[in-house]
XYZ file of C-alpha atoms in Angstrom:
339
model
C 21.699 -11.327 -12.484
C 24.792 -10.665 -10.608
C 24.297 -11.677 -7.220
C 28.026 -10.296 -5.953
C 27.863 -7.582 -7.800
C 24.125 -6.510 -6.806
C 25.223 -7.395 -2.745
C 27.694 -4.482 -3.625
C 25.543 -2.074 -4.685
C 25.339 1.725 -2.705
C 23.102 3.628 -4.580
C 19.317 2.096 -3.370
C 16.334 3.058 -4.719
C 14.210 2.869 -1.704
C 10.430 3.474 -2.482
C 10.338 6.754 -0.913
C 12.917 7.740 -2.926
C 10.702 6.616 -6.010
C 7.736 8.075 -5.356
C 10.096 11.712 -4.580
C 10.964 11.218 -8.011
C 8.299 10.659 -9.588
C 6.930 13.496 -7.758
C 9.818 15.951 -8.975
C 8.084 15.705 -12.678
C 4.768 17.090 -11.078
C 6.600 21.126 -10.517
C 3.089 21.453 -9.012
C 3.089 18.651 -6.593
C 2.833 19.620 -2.742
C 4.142 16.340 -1.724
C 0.576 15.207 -0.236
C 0.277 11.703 -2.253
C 4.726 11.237 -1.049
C 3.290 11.110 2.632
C 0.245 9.375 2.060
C 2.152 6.790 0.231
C 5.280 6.724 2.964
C 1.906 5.828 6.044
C 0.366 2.892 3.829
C 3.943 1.920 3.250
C 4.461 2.152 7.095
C 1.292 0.267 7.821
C 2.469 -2.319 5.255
C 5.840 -3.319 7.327
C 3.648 -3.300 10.543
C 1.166 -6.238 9.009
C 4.523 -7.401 7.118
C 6.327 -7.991 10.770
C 2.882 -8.777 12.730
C 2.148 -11.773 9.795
C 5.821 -13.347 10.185
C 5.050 -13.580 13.745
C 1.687 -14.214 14.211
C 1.616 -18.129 15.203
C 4.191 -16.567 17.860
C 1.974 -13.795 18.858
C -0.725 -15.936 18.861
C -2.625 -13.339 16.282
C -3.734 -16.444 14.386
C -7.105 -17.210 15.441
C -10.749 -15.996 15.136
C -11.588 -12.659 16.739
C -14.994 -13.616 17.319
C -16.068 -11.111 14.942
C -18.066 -11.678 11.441
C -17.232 -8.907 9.208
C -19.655 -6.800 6.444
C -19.189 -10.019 3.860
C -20.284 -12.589 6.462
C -16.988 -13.722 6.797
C -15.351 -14.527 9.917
C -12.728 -12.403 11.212
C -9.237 -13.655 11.952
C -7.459 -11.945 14.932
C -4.201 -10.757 12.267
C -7.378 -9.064 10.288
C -8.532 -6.638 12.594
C -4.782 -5.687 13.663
C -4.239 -4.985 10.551
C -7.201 -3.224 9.834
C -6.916 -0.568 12.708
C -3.237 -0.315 11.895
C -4.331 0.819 8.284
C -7.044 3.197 9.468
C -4.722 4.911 11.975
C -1.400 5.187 9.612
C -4.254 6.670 7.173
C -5.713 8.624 9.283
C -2.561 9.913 10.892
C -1.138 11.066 7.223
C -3.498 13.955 7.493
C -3.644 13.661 3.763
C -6.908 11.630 3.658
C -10.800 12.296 3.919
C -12.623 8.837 3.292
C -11.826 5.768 3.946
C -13.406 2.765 2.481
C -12.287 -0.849 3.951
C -13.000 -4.382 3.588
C -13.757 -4.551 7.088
C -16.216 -1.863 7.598
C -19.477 -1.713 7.090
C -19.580 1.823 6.662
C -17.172 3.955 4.792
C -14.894 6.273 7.578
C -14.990 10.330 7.408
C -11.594 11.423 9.005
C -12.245 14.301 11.669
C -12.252 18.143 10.368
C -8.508 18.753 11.953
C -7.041 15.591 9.705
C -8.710 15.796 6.645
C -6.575 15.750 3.199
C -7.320 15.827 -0.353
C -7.475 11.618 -0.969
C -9.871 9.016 -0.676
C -7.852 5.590 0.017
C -10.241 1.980 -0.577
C -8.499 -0.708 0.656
C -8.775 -4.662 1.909
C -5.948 -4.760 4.801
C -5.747 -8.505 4.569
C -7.042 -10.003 1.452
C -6.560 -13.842 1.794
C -6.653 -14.072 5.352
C -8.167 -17.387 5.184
C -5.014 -18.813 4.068
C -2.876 -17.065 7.076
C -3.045 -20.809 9.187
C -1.793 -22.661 6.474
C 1.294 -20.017 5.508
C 0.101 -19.223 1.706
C 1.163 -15.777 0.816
C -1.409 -12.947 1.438
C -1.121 -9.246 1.076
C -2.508 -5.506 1.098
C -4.820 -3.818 -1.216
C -5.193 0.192 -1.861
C -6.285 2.036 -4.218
C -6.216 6.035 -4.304
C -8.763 8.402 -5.593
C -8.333 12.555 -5.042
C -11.586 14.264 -4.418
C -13.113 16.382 -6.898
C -12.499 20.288 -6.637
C -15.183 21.805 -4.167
C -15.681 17.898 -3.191
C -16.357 18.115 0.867
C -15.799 14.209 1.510
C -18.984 12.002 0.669
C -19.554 8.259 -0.016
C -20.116 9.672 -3.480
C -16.240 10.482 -3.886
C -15.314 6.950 -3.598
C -17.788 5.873 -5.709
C -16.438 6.362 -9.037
C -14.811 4.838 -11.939
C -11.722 3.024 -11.255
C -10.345 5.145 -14.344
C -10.333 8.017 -12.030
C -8.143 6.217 -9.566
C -5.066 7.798 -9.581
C -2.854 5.456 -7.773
C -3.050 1.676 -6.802
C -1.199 -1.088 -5.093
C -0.883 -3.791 -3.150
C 1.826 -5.443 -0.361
C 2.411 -9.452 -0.689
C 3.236 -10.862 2.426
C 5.051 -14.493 1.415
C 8.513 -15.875 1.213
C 9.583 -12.212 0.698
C 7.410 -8.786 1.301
C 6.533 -7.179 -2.054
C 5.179 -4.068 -2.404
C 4.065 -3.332 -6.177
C 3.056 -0.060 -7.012
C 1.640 2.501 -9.808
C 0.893 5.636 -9.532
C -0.336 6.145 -13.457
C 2.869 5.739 -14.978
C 4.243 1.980 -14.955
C 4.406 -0.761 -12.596
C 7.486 -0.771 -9.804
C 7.838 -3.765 -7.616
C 9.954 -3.169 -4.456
C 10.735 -5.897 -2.227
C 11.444 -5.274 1.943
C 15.371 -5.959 3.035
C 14.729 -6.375 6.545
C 18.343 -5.314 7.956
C 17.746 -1.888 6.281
C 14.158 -1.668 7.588
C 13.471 -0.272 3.528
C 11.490 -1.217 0.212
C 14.016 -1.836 -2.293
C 13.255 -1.470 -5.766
C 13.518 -4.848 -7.493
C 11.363 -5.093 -10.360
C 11.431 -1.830 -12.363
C 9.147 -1.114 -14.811
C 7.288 -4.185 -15.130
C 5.576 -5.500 -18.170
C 3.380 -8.222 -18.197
C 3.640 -10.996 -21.241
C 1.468 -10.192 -24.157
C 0.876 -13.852 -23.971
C 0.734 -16.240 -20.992
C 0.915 -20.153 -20.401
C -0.959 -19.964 -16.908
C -5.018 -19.832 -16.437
C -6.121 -19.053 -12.671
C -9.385 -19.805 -11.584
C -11.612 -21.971 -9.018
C -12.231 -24.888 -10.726
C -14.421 -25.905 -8.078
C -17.194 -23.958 -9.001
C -17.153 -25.314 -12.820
C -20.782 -26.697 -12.751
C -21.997 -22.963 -12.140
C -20.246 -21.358 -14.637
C -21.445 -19.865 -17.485
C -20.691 -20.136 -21.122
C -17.664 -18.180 -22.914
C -15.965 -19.247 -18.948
C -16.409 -22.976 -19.609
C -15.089 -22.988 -23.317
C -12.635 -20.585 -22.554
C -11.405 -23.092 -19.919
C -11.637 -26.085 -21.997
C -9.917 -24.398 -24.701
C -7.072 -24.162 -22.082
C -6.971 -27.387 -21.359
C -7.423 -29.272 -24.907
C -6.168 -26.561 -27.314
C -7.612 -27.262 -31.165
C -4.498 -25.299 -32.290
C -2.142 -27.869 -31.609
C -0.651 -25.834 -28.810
C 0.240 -26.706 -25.647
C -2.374 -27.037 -23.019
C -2.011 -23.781 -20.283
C -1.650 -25.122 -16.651
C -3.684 -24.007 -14.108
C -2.094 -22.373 -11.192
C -4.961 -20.966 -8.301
C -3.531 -19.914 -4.798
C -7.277 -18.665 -3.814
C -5.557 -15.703 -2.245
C -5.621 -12.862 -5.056
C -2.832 -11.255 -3.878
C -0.537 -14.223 -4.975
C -2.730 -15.140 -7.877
C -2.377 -11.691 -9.607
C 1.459 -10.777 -8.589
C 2.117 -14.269 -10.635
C 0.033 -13.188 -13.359
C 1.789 -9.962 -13.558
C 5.469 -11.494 -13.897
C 4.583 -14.531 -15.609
C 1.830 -13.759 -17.619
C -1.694 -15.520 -18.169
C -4.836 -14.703 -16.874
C -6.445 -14.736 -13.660
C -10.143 -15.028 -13.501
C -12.938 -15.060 -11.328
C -16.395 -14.911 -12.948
C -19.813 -14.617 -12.304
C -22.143 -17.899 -11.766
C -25.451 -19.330 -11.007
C -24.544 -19.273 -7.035
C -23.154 -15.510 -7.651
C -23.785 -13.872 -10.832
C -21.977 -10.280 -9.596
C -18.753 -13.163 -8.550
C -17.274 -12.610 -4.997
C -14.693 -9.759 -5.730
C -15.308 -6.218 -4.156
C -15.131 -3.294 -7.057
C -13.676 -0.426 -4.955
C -10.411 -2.632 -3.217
C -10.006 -4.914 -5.125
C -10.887 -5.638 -8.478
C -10.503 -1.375 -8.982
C -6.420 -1.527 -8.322
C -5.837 -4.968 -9.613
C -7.243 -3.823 -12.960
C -5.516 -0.867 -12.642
C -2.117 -2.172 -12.099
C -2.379 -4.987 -14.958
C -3.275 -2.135 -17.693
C -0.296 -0.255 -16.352
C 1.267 -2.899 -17.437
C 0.301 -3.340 -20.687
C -2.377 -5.975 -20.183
C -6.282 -6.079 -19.835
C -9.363 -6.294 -17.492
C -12.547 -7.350 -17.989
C -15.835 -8.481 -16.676
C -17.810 -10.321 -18.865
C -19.649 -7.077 -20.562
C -16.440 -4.151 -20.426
C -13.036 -3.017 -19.709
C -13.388 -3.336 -15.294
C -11.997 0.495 -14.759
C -14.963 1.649 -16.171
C -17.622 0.251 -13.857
C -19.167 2.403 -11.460
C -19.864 0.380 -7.905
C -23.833 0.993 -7.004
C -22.062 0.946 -3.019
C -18.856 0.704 -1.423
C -19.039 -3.530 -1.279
C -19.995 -3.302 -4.799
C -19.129 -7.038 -6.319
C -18.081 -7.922 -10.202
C -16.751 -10.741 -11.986
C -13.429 -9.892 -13.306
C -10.992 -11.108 -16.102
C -7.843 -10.206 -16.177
C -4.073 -10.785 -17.079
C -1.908 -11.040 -20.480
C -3.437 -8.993 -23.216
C -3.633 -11.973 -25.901
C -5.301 -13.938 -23.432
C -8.091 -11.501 -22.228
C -8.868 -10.786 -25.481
C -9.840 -14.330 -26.153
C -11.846 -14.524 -23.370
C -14.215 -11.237 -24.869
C -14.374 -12.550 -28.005
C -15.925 -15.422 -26.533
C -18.714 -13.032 -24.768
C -19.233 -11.547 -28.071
C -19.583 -14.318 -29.938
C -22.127 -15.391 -27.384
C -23.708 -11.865 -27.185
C -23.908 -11.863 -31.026
């Protein structure tokens, strides 16, 4: 790359610019999903600038709250959470909301209602915000159904109906990656301008990785194709070279590496939890979504992850995914213990 010659460059594709474009192939497009996208995008450099701040702030901390998982809620969670729900809500583009945080999915009032249902987990990784490991934003976007009037029922769909998915790392730099069903765009925040900068057009994900990404600490529960898939990572009988193992525990970070390097992430079902610990809707929904986009897999254990349908909005499933080579070793394992 040309660094002198990129520092030079006039013509910026911002994000909204992006997503105007991409919208300009759609003649009948109203523009609804632009301004939806320009709020999350707006709630993204709110968490982005509250996050770089927060030991400062003192937003690092417990709120004293347990959220719907049991988990405990840090201080930076809830901000970010009600930021989220109000930039959503404010977009007047949007029905139902379904978050990590709540409980309960959220109906937006008669006089703001939209077209778009919008899951999302505001801060996934949050347990990592003391220790400064990158963590991030999850959406995904689903429209509702013609004559639809806004039910729990619209969110709960296959993730093959989603029609737009994302999510916002908050690390070293603030990356926003993004598909809205045609490629993967990752734009990256230049705080002087304020703007998301594309930065990674059009990305592809290696057919083939070196990298495996899972919690090794819960080994002794795993179950079978997981455990040889591992150790066939670790002492190839190919006479390759052994993958490394690379695991942030914030998935966020874990897939974004995936995505540009290549490998696989996973994070199966066990003995302790045979549904795994990732939610369907906001999380395992746009991840999967964004890897096929581009060009690799997702699975979880019995099919391709889009088409699940969650049972509830904190639906949980074990989830595979990454490089297509590599998830495809992982099935045929399955099958061959299936068989």
């Amino acid at each position: 790359m040309d660094h002198a010659a990129d520092a030079m460059r006039t013509d910026l594709m911002t994000i909204t610019r992006h997503v105007l474009n991409e919208q300009s192939k759609f003649p009948e497009a109203r523009g609804d999903l632009t301004i939806l996208l320009n709020n999350i995008v707006l709630g993204c450099k709110f968490v982005c600038s509250s996050v770089s701040k927060a030991g400062l702030a003192k937003l690092i901390g417990l709120a004293g709250e347990t959220n719907v998982q049991g988990e405990e809620q840090k201080k930076l969670d809830v901000l970010s959470n009600d930021v989220f729900i109000n930039a959503l809500v404010s977009s007047g583009r949007t029905n139902v909301l379904v978050s990590e945080e709540n409980e309960d999915a959220i109906f937006v009032e008669p006089s703001k209602r939209g077209r778009y249902c919008v899951v999302f987990d505001p801060l996934d990784g949050s347990s990592n915000i003391d220790c400064g490991v990158s963590i991030g934003t999850i959406f995904g976007i689903y429209m509702l159904k013609e004559g639809a009037s806004g039910t729990v029922e619209d969110v709960l769909q296959p993730g093959t109906a989603m029609l737009a998915a994302g999510y916002c790392m908050y690390g070293s730099s603030c990356t926003l990656v993004l598909s809205t069903g045609a490629g993967v765009n990752g734009f990256t925040l230049d705080p002087s301008l304020g703007e998301f900068i594309l930065t990674h057009p059009d990305i592809k994900i290696p057919k083939k990785g070196k990298i495996y990404s899972v919690n090794e600490g819960n080994a002794k529960h795993w179950d079978g194709p997981t455990t040889k898939y591992v150790e066939n990572a670790k002492f190839p009988k190919d006479g390759s070279s052994p993958k490394s193992l690379r695991y942030i525990g914030s998935m966020v970070a874990d897939v974004h590496r995936t995505l540009l390097y290549g490998g696989i992430f996973m994070y199966p079902g066990d003995k302790k939890s045979p549904k795994g610990k990732l939610r369907v809707l906001y999380e395992v929904f746009p991840m999967s979504f964004l890897v096929e986009q581009a060009g690799g897999q997702s699975f979880t254990g019995k099919q391709r992850s889009l088409d699940l349908v969650p049972a509830h909005i904190h639906d949980r499933s074990p989830i595979f995914l990454g490089s297509y080579d590599d998830v495809e070793e992982i099935k045929a394992l399955y099958a061959a213990e299936s068989a």
